mmCIF file of C-alpha atoms in Angstrom:
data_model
loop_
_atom_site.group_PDB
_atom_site.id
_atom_site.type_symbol
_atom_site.label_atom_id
_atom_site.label_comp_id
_atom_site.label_asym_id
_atom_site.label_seq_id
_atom_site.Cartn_x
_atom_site.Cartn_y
_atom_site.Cartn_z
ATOM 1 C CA UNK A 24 8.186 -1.359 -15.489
ATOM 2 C CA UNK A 25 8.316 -0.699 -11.841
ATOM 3 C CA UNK A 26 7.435 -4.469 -11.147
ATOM 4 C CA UNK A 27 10.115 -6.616 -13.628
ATOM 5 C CA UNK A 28 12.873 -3.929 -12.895
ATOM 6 C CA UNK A 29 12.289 -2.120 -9.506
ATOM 7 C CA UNK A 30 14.614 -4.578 -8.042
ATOM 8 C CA UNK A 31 17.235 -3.808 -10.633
ATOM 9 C CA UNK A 32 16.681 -0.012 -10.008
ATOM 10 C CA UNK A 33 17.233 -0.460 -6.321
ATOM 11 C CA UNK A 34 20.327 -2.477 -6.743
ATOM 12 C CA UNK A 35 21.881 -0.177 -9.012
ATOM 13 C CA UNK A 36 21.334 2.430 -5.897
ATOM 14 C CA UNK A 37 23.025 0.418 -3.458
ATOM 15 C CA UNK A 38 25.898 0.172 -5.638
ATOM 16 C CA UNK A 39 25.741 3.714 -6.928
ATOM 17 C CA UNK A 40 26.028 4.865 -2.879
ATOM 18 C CA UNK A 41 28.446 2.271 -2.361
ATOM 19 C CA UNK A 42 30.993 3.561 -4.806
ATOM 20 C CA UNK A 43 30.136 7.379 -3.726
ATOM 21 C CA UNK A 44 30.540 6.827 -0.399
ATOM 22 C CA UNK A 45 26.734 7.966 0.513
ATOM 23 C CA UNK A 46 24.573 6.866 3.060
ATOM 24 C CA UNK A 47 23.414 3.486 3.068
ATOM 25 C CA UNK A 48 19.318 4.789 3.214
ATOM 26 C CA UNK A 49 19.064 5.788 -0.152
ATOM 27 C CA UNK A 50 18.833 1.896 -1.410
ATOM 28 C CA UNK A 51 16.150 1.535 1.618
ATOM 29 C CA UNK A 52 14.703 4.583 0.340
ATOM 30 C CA UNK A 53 14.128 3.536 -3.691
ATOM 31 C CA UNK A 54 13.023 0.587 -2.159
ATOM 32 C CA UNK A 55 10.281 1.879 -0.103
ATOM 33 C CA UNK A 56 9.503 4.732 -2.901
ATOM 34 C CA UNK A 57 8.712 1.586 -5.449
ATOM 35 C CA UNK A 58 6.000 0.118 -2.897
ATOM 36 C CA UNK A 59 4.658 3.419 -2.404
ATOM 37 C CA UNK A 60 4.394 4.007 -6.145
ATOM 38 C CA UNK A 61 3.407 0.388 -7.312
ATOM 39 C CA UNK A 62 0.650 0.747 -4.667
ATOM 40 C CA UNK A 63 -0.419 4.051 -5.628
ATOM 41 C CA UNK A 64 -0.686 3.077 -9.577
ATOM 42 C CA UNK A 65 -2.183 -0.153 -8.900
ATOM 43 C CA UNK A 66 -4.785 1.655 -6.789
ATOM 44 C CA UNK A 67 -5.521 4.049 -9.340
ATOM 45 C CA UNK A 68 -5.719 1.646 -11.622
ATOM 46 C CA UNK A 69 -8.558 -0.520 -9.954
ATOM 47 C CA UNK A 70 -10.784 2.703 -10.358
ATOM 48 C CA UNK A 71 -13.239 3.090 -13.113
ATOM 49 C CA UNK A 72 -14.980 6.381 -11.378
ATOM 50 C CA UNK A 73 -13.037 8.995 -8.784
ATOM 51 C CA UNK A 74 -13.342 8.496 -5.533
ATOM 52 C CA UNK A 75 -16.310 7.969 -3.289
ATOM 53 C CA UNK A 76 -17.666 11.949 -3.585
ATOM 54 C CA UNK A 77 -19.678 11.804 -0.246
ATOM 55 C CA UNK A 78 -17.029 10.039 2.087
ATOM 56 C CA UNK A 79 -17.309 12.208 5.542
ATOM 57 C CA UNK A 80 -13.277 11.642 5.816
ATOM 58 C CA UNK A 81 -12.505 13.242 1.964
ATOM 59 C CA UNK A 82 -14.964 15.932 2.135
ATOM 60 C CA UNK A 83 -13.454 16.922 5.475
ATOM 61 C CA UNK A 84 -9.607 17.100 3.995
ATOM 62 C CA UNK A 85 -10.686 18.864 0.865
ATOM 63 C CA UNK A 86 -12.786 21.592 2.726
ATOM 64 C CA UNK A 87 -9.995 22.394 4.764
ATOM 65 C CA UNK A 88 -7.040 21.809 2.667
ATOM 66 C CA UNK A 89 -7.163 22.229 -0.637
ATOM 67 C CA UNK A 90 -7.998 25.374 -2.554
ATOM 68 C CA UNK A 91 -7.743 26.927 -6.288
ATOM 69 C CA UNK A 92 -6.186 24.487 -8.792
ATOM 70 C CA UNK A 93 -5.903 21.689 -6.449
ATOM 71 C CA UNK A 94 -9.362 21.707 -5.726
ATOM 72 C CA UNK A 95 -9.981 19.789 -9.057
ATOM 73 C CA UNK A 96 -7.768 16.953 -7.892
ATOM 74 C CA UNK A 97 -8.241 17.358 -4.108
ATOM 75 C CA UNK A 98 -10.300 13.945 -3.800
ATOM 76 C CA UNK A 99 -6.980 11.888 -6.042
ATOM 77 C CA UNK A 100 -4.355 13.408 -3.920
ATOM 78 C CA UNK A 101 -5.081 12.086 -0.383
ATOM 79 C CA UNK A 102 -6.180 8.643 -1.890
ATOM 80 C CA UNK A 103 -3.128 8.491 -3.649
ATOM 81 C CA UNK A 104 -0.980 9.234 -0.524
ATOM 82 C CA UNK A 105 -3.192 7.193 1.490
ATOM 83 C CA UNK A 106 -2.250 3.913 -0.912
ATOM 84 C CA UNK A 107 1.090 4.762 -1.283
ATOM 85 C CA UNK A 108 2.322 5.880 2.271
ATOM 86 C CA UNK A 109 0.576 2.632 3.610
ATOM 87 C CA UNK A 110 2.388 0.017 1.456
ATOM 88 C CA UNK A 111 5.380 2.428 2.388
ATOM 89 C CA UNK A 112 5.012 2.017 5.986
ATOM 90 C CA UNK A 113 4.568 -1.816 6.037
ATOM 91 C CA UNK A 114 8.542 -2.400 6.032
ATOM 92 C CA UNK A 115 7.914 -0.797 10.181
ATOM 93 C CA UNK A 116 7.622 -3.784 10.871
ATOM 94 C CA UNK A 117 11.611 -4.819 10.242
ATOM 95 C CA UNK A 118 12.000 -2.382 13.371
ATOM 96 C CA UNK A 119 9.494 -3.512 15.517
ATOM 97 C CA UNK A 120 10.315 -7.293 14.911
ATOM 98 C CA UNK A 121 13.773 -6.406 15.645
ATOM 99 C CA UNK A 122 13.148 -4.272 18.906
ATOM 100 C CA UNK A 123 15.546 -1.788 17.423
ATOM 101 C CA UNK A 124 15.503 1.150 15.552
ATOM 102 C CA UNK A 125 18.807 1.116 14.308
ATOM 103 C CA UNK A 126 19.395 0.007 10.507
ATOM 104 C CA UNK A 127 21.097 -2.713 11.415
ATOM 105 C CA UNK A 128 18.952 -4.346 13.506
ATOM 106 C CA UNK A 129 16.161 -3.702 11.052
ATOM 107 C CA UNK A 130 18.249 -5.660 8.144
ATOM 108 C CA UNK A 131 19.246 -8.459 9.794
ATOM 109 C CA UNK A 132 16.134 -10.473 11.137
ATOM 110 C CA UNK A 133 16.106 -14.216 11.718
ATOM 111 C CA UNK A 134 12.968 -14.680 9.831
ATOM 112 C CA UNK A 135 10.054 -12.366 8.143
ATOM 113 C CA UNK A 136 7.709 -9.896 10.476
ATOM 114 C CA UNK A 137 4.209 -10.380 10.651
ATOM 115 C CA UNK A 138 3.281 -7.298 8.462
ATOM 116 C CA UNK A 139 4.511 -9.664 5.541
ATOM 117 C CA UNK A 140 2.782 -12.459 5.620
ATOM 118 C CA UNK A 141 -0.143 -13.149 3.629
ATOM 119 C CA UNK A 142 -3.143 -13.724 6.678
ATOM 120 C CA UNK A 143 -2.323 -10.107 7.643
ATOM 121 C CA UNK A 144 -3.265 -8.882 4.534
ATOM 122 C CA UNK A 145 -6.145 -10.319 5.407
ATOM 123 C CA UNK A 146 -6.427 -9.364 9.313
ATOM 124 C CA UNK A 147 -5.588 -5.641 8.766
ATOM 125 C CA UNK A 148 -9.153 -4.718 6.320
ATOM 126 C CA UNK A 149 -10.775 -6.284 8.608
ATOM 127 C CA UNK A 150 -9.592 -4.015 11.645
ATOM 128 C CA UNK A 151 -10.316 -0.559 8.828
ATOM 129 C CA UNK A 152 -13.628 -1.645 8.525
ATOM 130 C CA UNK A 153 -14.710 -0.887 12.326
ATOM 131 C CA UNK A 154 -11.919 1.787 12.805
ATOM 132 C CA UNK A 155 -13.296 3.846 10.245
ATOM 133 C CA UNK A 156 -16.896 3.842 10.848
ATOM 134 C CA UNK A 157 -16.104 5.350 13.810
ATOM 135 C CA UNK A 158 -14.269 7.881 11.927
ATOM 136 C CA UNK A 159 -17.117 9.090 9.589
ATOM 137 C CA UNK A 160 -19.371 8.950 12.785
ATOM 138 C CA UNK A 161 -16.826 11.025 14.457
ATOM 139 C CA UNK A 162 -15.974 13.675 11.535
ATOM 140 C CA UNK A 163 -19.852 13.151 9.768
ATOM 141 C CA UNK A 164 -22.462 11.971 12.218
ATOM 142 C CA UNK A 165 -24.284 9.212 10.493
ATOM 143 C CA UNK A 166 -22.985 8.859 7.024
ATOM 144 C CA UNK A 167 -25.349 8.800 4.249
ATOM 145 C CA UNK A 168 -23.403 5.520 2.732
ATOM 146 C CA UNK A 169 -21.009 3.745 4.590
ATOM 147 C CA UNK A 170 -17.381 4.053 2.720
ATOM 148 C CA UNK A 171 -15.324 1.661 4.977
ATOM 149 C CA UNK A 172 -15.404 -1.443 3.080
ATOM 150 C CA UNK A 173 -13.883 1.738 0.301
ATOM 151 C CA UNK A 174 -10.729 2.367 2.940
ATOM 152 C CA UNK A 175 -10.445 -1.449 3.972
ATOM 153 C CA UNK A 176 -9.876 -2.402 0.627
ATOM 154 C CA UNK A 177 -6.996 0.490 -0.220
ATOM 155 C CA UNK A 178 -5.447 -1.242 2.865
ATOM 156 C CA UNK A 179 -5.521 -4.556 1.305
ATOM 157 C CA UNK A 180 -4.137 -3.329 -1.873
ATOM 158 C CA UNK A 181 -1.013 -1.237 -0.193
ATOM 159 C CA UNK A 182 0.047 -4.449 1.939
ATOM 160 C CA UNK A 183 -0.796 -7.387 -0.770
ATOM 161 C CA UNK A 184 1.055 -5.004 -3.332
ATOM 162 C CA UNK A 185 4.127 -4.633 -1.260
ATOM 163 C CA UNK A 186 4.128 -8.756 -0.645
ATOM 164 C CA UNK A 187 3.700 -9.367 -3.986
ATOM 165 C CA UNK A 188 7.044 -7.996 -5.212
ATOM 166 C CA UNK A 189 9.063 -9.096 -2.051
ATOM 167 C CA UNK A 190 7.340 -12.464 -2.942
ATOM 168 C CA UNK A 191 9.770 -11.938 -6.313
ATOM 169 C CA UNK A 192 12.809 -12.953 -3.597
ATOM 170 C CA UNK A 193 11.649 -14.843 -0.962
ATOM 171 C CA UNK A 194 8.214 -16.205 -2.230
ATOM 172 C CA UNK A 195 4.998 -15.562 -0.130
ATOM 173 C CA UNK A 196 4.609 -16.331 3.540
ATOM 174 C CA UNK A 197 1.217 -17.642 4.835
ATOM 175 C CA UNK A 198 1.766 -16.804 8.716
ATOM 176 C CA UNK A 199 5.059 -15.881 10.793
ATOM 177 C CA UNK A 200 6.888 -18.743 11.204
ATOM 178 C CA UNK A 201 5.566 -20.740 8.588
ATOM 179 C CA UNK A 202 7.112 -21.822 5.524
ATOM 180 C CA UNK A 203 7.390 -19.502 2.232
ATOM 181 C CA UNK A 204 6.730 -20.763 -1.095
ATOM 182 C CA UNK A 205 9.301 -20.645 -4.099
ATOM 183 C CA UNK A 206 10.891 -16.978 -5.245
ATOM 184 C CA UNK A 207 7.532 -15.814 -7.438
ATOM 185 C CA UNK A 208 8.910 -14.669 -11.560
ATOM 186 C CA UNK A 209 8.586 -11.463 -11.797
ATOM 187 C CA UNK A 210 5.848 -12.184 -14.874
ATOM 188 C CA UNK A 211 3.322 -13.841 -12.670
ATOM 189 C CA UNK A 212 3.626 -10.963 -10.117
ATOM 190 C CA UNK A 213 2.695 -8.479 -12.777
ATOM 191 C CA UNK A 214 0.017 -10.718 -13.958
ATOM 192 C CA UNK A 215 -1.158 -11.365 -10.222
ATOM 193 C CA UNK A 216 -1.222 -7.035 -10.188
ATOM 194 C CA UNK A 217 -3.100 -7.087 -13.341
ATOM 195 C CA UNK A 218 -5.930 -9.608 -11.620
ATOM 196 C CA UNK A 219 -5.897 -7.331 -8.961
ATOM 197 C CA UNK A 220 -6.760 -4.166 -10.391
ATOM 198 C CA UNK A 221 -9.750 -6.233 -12.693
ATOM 199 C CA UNK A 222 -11.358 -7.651 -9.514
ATOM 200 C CA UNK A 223 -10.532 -4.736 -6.809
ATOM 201 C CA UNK A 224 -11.935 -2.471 -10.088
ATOM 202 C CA UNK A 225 -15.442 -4.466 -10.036
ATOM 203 C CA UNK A 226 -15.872 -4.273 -6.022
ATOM 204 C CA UNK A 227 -14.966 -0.572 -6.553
ATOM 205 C CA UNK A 228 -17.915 -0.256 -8.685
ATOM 206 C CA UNK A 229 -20.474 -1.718 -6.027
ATOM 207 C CA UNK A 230 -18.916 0.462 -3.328
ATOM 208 C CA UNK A 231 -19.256 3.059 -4.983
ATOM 209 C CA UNK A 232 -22.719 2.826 -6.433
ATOM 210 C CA UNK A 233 -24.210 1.286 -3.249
#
């Protein structure tokens, strides 16, 4: 539902603010709440078993964070965060392109940051990978079973997830600067999610068990 009418939802905000006279961020905000959620879902999705039980960087936020009730779900909650907040964030980028933090600036670019083009995707998992081995090194000593490829692949889900439904617009961009394709319909992006959680649910299953 999110995918074929989260566009619908967030123009109905923008109009909604409009006519009350409230501040222009809540449209930004719907906007950025459906990445986070699609992501989230998606990512959930794509799992046939929790969580990796024995990654250094979950045990150490549920030892020192959650307690009682929470306990139960204390492996789902930072994963789910983690996927969300990162597909989230991606939109940054408007600012940074535009060397301006100010809303306007942010809006009104000449052309599409780097953060949503498709080799990016790509790039960024590969950066996780080596960032957060050193992390379970840091927090774990030598980890039992390396978990990175787990984290690199959350990454690629958050970013690809938040291209996919701009890609319902303006189509998919290879590289900054480069041409887009055709506005994607909004069918083949929810069968392009579906694909993804099938495959990203079968690499899950040999990180996992490896």
């Amino acid at each position: 539902l999110l995918t074929l009418f989260g566009d619908d939802m967030v123009s109905c905000s923008r109009s909604w603010a409009a006519s009350l006279l409230l501040s222009p961020l809540i449209p930004i905000f719907a906007d950025s709440s459906i990445h986070a959620l699609i992501s989230a879902m998606l990512w959930m999705a794509s799992h046939r078993e929790g969580p990796p039980l024995d990654d250094p960087i979950l045990s150490f936020v549920r030892d020192r964070t959650f307690v009682g009730p929470l306990r139960r779900f204390s492996l789902w909650i930072p994963v789910f965060l983690c996927a969300g907040l990162a597909s989230s964030l991606l939109d940054a980028d408007h600012f940074l392109a535009a060397k301006s933090w100010t809303l306007f600036g942010a809006t009104h670019l000449q052309g599409r940051p780097v953060g949503h083009s498709v080799l990016f995707a790509l790039f960024v998992p590969v950066c996780v990978l080596g960032l957060w081995r050193g992390l379970q090194w840091v927090l774990g000593g030598s980890p039992r079973r390396d978990t990175s490829s787990y984290w690199a692949l959350l990454v690629f889900n958050a970013i690809f997830s938040h291209q996919l439904r701009d890609a319902q617009r303006r189509g998919l961009l290879l590289w900054h600067g480069l041409s887009t394709t055709r506005p994607l319909p909004r069918v083949l992006v929810l069968g392009v999610y579906v694909a993804m959680a099938l495959i990203q649910r079968v690499l899950l299953q040999r990180i996992v068990a490896s």
